[in-house]
XYZ file of C-alpha atoms in Angstrom:
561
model
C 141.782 144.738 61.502
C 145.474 145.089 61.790
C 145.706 143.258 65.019
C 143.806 140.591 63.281
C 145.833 139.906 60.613
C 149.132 139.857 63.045
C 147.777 137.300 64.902
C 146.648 134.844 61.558
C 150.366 135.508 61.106
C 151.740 134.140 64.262
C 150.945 130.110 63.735
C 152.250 127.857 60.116
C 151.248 124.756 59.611
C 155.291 122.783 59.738
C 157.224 119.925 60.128
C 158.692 119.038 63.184
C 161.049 116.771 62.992
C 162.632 114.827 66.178
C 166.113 113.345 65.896
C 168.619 111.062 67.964
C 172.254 110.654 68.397
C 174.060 107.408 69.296
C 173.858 106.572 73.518
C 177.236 108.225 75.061
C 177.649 110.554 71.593
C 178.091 114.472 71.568
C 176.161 115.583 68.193
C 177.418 118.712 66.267
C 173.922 120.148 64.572
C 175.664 119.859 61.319
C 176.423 116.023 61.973
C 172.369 116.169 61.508
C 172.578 117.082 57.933
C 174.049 115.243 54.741
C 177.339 116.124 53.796
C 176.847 116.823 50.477
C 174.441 119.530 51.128
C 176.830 121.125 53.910
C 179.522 121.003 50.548
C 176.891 122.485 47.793
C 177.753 125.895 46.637
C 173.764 126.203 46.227
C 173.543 125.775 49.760
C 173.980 128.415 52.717
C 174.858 127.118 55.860
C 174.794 129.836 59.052
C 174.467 129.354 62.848
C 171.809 131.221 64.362
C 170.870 133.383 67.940
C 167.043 134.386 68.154
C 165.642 134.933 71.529
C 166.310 131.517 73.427
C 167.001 129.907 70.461
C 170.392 128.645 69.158
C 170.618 126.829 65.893
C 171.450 125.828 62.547
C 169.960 127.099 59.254
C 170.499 125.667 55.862
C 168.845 126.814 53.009
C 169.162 126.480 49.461
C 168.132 124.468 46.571
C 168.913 122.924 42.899
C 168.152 125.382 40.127
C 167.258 123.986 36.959
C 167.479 126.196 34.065
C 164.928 124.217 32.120
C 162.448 121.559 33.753
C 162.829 118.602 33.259
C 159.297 118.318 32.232
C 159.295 120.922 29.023
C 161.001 117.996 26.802
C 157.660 115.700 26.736
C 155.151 118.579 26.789
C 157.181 119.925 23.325
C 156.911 116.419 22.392
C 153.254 116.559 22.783
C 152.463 119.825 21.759
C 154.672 120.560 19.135
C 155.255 124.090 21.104
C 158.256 125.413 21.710
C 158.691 125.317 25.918
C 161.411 126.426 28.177
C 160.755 127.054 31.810
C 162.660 127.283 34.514
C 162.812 125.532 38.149
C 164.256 125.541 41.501
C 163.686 123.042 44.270
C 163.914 125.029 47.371
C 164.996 124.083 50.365
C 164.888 125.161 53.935
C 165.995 123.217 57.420
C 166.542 124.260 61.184
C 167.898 122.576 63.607
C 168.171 123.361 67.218
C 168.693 121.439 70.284
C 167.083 121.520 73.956
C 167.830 119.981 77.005
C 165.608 117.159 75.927
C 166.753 116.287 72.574
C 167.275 117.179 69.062
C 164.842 119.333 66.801
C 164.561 120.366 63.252
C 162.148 122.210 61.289
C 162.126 121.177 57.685
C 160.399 123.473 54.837
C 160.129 122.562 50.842
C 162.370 119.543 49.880
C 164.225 120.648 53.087
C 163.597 117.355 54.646
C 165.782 115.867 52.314
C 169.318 117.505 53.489
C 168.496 115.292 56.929
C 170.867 112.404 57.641
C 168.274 109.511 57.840
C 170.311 107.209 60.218
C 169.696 110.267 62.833
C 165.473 110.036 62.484
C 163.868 109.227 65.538
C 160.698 107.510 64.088
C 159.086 106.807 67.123
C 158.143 110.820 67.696
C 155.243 111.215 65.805
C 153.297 107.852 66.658
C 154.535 108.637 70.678
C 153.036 112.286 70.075
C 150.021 111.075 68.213
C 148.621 108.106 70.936
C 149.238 110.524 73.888
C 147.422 113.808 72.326
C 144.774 112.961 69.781
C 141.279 113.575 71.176
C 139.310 110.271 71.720
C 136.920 111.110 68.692
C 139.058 113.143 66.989
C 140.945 110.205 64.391
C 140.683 111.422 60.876
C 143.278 108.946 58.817
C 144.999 105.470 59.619
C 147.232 104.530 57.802
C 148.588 100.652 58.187
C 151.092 98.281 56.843
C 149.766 94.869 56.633
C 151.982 91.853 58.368
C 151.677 89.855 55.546
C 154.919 89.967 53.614
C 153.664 91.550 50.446
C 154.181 95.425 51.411
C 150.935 96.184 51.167
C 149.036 99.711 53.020
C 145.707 100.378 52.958
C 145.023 103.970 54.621
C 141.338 104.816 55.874
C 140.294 108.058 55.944
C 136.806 109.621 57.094
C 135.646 113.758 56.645
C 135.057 114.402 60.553
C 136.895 112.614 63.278
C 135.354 109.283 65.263
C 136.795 106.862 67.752
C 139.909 104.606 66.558
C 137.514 101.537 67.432
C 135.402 102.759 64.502
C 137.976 102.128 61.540
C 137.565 97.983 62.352
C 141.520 98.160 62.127
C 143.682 94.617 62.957
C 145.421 95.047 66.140
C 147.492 92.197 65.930
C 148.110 91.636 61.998
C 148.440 95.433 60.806
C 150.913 98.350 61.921
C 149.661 101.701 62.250
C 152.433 103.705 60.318
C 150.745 107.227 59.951
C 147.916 108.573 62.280
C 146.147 111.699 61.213
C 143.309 113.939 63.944
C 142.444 116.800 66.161
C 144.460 117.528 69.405
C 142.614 119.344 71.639
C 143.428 121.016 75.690
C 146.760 121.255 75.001
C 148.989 124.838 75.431
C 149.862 125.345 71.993
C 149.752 129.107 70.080
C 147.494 128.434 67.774
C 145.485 127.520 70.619
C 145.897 129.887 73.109
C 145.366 132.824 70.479
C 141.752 131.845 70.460
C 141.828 130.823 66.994
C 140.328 127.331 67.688
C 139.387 125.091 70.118
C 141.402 122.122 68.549
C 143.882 121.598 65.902
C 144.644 119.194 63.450
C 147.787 116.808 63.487
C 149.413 114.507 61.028
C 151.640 112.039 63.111
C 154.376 109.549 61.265
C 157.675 108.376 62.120
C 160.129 110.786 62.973
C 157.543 114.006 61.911
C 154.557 115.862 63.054
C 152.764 118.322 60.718
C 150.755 120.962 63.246
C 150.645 124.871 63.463
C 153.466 126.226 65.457
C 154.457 129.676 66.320
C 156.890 131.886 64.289
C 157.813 134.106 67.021
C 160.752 132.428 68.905
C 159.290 132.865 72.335
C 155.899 131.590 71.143
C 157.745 128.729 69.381
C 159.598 127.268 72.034
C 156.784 127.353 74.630
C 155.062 125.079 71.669
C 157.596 122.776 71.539
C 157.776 122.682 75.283
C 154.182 121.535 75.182
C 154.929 118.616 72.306
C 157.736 117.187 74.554
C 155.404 117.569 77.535
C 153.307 115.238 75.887
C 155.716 112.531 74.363
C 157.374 112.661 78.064
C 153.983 110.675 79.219
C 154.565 107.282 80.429
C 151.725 105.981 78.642
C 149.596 106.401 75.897
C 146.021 107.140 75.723
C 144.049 103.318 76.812
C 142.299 103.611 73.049
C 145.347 103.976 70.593
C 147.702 101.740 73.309
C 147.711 99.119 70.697
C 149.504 101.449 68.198
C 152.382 101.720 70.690
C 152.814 97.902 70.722
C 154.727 96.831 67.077
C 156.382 99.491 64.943
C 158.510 98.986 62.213
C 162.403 100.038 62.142
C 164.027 101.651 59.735
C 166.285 99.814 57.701
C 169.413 102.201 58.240
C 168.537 103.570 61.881
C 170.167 101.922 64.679
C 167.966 100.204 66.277
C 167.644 97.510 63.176
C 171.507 97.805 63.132
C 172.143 96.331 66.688
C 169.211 93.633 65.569
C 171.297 93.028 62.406
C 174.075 92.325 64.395
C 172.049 90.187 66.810
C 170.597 88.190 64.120
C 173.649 87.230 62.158
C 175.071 85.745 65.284
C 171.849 83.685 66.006
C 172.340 82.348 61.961
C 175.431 80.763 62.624
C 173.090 78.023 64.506
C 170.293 76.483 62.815
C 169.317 74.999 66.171
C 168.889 78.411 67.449
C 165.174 78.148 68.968
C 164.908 82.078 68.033
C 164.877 81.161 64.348
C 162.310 79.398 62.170
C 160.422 79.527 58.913
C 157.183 81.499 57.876
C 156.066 80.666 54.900
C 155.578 83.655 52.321
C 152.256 85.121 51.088
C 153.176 84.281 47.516
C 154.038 80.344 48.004
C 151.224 79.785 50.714
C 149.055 78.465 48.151
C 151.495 76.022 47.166
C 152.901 75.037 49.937
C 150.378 72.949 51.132
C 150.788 70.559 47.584
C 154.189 71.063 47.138
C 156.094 67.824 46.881
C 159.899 68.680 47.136
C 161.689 72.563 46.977
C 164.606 73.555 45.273
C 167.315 76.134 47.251
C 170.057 77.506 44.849
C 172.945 80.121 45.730
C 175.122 81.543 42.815
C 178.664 79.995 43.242
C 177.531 77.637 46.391
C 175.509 75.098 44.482
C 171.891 73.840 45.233
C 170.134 71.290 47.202
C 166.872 69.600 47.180
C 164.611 68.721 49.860
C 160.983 66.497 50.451
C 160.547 69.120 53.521
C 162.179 72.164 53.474
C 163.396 72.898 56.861
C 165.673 75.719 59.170
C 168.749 73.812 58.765
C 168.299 73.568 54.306
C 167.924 77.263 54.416
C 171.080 78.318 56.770
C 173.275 75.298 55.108
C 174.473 78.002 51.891
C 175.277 80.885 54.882
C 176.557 78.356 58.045
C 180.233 79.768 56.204
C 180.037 83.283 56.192
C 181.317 85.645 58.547
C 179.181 87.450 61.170
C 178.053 90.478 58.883
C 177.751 88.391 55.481
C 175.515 85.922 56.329
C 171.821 87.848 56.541
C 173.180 88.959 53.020
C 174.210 85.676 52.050
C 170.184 84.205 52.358
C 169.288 86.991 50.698
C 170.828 85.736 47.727
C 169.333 81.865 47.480
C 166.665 81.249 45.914
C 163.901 78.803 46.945
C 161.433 77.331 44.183
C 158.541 75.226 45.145
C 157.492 71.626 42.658
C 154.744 70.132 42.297
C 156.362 66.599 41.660
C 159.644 64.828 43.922
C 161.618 65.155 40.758
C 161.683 69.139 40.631
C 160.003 69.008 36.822
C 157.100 71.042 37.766
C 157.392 74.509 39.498
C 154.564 75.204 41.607
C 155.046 78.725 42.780
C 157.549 81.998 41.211
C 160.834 81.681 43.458
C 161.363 83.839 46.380
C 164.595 84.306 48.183
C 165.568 82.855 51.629
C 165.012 85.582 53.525
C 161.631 85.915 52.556
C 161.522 82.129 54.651
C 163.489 83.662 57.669
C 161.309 85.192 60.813
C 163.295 85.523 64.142
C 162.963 86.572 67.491
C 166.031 89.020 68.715
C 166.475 90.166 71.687
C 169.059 93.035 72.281
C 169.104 94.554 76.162
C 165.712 95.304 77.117
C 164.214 95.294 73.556
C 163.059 92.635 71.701
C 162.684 92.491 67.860
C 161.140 90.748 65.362
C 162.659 89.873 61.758
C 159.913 88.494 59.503
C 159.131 88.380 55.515
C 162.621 90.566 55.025
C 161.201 93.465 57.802
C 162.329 94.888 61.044
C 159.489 95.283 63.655
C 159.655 96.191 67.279
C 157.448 94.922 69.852
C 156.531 95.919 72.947
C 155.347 93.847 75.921
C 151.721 95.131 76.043
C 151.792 93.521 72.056
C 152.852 90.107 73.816
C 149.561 90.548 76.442
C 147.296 90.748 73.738
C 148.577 88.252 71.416
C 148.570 85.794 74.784
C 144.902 87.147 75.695
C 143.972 85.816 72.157
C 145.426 82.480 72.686
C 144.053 81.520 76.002
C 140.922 82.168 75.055
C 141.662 79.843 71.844
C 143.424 77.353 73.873
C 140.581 77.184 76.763
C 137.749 76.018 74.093
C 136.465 72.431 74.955
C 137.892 70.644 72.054
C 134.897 68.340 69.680
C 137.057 65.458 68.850
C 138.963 62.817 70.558
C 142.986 62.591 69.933
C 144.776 59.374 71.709
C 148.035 59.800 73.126
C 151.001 59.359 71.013
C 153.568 57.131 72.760
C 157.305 56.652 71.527
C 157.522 53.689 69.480
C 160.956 51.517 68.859
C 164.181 53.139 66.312
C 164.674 51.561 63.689
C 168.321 51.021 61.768
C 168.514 54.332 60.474
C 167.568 55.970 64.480
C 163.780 56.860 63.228
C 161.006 56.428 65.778
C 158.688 53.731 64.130
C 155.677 56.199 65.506
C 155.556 58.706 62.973
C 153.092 60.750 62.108
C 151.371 58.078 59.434
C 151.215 55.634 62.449
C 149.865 58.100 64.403
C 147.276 59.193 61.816
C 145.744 55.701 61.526
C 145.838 55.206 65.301
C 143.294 58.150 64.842
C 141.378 57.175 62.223
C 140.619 53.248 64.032
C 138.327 55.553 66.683
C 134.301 54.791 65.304
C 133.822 57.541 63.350
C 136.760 58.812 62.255
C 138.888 58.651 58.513
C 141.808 57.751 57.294
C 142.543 61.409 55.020
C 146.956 61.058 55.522
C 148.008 61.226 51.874
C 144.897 61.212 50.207
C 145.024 64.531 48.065
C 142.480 66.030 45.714
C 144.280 65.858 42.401
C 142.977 68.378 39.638
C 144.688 70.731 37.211
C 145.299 73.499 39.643
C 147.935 71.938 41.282
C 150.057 71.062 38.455
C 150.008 67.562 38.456
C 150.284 67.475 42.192
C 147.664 67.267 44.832
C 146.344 69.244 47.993
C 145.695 66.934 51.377
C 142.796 68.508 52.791
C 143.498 66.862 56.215
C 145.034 63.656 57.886
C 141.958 62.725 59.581
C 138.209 63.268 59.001
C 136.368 63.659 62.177
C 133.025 62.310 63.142
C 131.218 65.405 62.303
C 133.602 66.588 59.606
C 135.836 67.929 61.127
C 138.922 68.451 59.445
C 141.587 67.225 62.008
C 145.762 68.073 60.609
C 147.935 66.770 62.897
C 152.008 67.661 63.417
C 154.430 66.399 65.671
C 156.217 69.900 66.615
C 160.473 69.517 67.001
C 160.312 73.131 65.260
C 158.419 76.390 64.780
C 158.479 75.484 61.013
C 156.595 72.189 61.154
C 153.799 74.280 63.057
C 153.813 76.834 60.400
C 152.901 74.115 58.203
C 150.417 72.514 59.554
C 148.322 75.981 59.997
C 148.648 76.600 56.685
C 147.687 73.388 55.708
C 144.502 74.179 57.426
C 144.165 77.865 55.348
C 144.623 76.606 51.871
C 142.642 73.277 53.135
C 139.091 75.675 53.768
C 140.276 78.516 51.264
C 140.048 75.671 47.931
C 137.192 73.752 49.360
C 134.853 76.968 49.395
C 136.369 78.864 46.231
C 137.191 75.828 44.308
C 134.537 73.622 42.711
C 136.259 70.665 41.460
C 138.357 70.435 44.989
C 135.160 70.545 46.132
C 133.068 67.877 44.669
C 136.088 65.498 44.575
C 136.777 66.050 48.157
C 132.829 65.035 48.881
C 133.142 62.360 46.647
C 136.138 61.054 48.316
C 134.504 61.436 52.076
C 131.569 59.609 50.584
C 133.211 56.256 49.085
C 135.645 56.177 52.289
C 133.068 57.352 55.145
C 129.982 56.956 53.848
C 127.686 59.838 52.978
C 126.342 60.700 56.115
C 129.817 61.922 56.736
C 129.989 64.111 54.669
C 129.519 67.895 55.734
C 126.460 69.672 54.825
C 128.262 73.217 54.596
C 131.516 73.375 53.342
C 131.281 77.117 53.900
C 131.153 76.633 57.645
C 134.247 73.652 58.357
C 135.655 73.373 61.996
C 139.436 72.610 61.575
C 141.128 70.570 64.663
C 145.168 71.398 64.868
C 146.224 68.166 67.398
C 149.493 68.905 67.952
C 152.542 66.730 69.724
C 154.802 69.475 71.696
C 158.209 67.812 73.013
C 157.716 65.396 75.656
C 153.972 65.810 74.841
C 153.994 69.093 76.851
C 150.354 70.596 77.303
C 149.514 73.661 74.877
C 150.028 77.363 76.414
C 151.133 80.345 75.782
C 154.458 79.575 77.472
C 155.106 76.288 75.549
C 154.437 78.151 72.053
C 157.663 79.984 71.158
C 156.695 83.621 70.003
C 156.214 83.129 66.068
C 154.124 80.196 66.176
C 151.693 82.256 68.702
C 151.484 84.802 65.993
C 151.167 82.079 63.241
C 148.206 80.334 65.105
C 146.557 83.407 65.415
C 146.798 84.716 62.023
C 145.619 81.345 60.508
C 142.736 81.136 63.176
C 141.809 84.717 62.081
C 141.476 83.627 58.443
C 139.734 80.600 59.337
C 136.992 82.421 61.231
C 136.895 85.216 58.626
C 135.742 82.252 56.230
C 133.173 81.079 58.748
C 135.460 77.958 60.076
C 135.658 77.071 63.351
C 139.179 76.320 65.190
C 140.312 74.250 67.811
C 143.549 73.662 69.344
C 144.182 70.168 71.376
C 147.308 68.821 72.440
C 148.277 65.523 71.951
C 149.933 63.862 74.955
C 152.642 60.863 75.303
């Protein structure tokens, strides 16, 4: 019996955190820790020796002579209550030849400097050790600009392929299963076969030893594993885009990356994305409003890179990412900017760029840091040849240069364009024909430019910039999204094919729409993943996705000079 319970007692369940110093930097372990706790006189701070191990302990806490929760339970009661409370707090840090190591217990996590997490550990420890059916919780952050998680859980553990998770649209930010074959105490000791893991950021939650020899041979194992080249073939997606933390380095070289690239609006690495709360209105909005406090405000027909980075183009390198976070950007529903059609967001919610620093390569989007890897890049270009290789349904002419007129415009614009379309038998005129109806504020929504033969819903964009091609997909979203939620849209847009095609043109099922993006690339260059830059790749992809999820088909063709 005894020997029994000395062995439950060799393994707790802890947090393991990793940690990193800047490149070329010799760390003290108590440049690891926040000053102020280092300075508390409720705090203990004492170097340690145990059996291999050489460290740091701090320990400590805030004691509270009366909760702060006894004033609204009197409140509610009417009872007299006075208890007391103490926060306590316990962190050690030690270092090996392979990095930096702490062990957090209570609110001990909090005494860590943050700018030192490494928050790649857990995810790297998690997709090269969790047993192929042995997934328990995901938890993701959607790509979508509005902060959203959802977090999937199931009672036993099953393949990663069996939580229907987005690989492209969703990070994985916490990852949650059984590890299994691996030389760790709890394992060895014969307790079980497998153990359970919770993997996120800079932390991993497992049993570890308690005995120093024991311990260390455990952590041996856990570095053993991140050490892998690559992770397992099944959570490899996981490994490809990962969020940075705002404070950590990483996002600070890509800060100071990015606010060079701002000082030109030309920059090919920069563009617009428009935000999940204006995406509805964007399609009908008729001019946009930018405003700055103390730098005046501007109005625009079609917003654009160069209206956003005009109130920053002045700043210095360092003030100018903070800069578009303070202007504003309001969407109208009218060209005289009477009618708001959407809440206003600020201008960096507009901004997504593509920064490269050294061998990394990171991607600033809806306000957020990500970092991608290459094998990201292979999938998103997997999902686009196959998109680009479909046979496309409708005919689009080529779009030759046409003469300048006196203010330097090509005389071929898009509207010419448009109604060289629409003189093909079978095809309508759509270009500035919107469905007008309450909804939109006085304003109206262009379903498309051209009506195809078989109703297809052709939108058409000559692309000089990332932003014009974030347009026209989401011209094509909020197009099929209001025809097949909105009734009035809906009968008014039938009514309109009818008296301008004729009835047999109209579609049958406006639940199942095929929507044709003819696009004009510079020097009509053909469409591939090479001619895309990187952003409008992922913004064809995302609107294709939420085409087919509402049953629409999509085709790509390029238009050619």
């Amino acid at each position: 019996m005894s020997s029994t319970r000395q062995r439950k007692h060799t393994t707790r369940k802890s947090t393991l955190h990793r940690l990193k110093v800047p490149q070329g930097e010799v760390a003290d372990l108590r440049g690891l820790v926040r000053n102020r706790y280092l300075e508390s006189p409720d705090h203990t701070v004492r170097d340690f020796t145990a059996e291999g191990i050489e460290g740091l302990l701090v320990t400590g806490g805030v004691p509270r002579e009366r909760a702060d929760w006894c004033t609204a339970v009197e409140a509610i009661t009417g009872l007299e209550v006075s208890e007391r409370s103490h926060s306590a707090a316990g962190l050690i840090l030690m270092r090996t030849e392979r990095g930096f190591y702490a062990l957090s217990y209570g609110v001990g996590h909090h005494m860590l400097d943050p700018s030192h997490h490494d928050d790649d550990f857990g995810l790297e420890f998690a997709t090269r050790s969790l047993d192929e059916d042995g997934v328990i919780k995901v938890r993701n952050q959607i790509m979508d600009g509005r902060g959203r998680v959802d977090e999937y859980s199931v009672a036993r553990g099953e393949r990663i392929d069996g939580f229907g998770l987005d690989r492209i649209g969703a990070i994985v930010r916490r990852l949650c299963g059984t590890v299994s074959g691996i030389p760790l105490t709890s394992v060895r000791d014969g307790k079980a076969h497998q153990v359970k893991v919770e993997c996120a950021a800079s932390t991993i939650k497992l049993p570890l030893a308690t005995r120093p020899e024991d311990f260390l041979s455990d952590l041996r194992a856990i570095e053993e594993i991140c050490a892998r080249p690559e992770p397992l073939p099944e959570l490899r997606f996981v490994d490809r885009v990962r969020t940075l933390a705002p404070s950590g380095h990483k996002a600070e070289e890509a800060k100071g990356a990015l606010e060079r690239l701002l000082a030109d609006p030309d920059s090919p690495r920069l563009a617009l994305s428009v935000p999940e709360s204006c995406l509805e209105a964007f399609g009908s909005a008729q001019a946009f409003r930018l405003t700055r406090p103390n730098h005046g405000r501007q109005e625009v027909t079609d917003l654009n890179l160069a209206a956003l980075l005009r109130f920053v183009g002045d700043e210095n390198a360092g003030d100018r990412l903070k800069a578009l976070g303070e202007v504003r950007v309001t969407l109208y529903a009218d060209d005289d900017c009477r009618t708001p059609a959407s809440s206003s967001t600020n201008g960096s919610e507009w901004l997504i760029a593509d920064v490269p620093v050294g061998a990394h390569r990171y991607f600033y989007g809806q306000g957020k840091w990500y970092e991608v890897g290459a094998e990201f890049l292979e999938t998103l270009e997997e999902e686009l040849r196959e998109l680009f290789a479909q046979r496309g349904t409708v005919t689009l002419p080529a779009w030759p240069k046409g003469a300048r007129d006196s203010k330097g415009r090509d005389s071929h614009d898009e509207a010419w364009y448009n109604e060289e379309v629409a003189k093909q038998p079978g095809y309508t005129l759509f270009d500035k024909k919107t469905v007008v109806t309450d909804r939109f504020n006085g304003g109206g929504l262009e379903i498309c430019d051209v009506l195809g033969p078989r109703g297809e819903l052709i939108c058409v964009k000559k692309a000089s910039q990332t932003a014009s091609l974030n347009h026209l997909f989401a011209q094509g979203v909020v197009a099929v999204e209001t025809l097949r939620t909105d009734l009035e849209v809906r009968e008014k847009f039938r009514a309109q094919v009818a008296a301008r095609a004729g009835s047999h043109s109209v579609p049958d099922d406006l639940g199942g729409l095929r929507v044709v993006f003819g696009i004009l690339l510079k020097e009509g260059r053909d469409i591939t993943v090479d001619s895309l830059f990187a952003f409008a790749q992922v913004s064809l992809l995302n609107a294709a996705r939420r085409l087919r999820a509402m049953h629409a088909e999509v085709e790509v063709i390029p238009i050619l000079r």
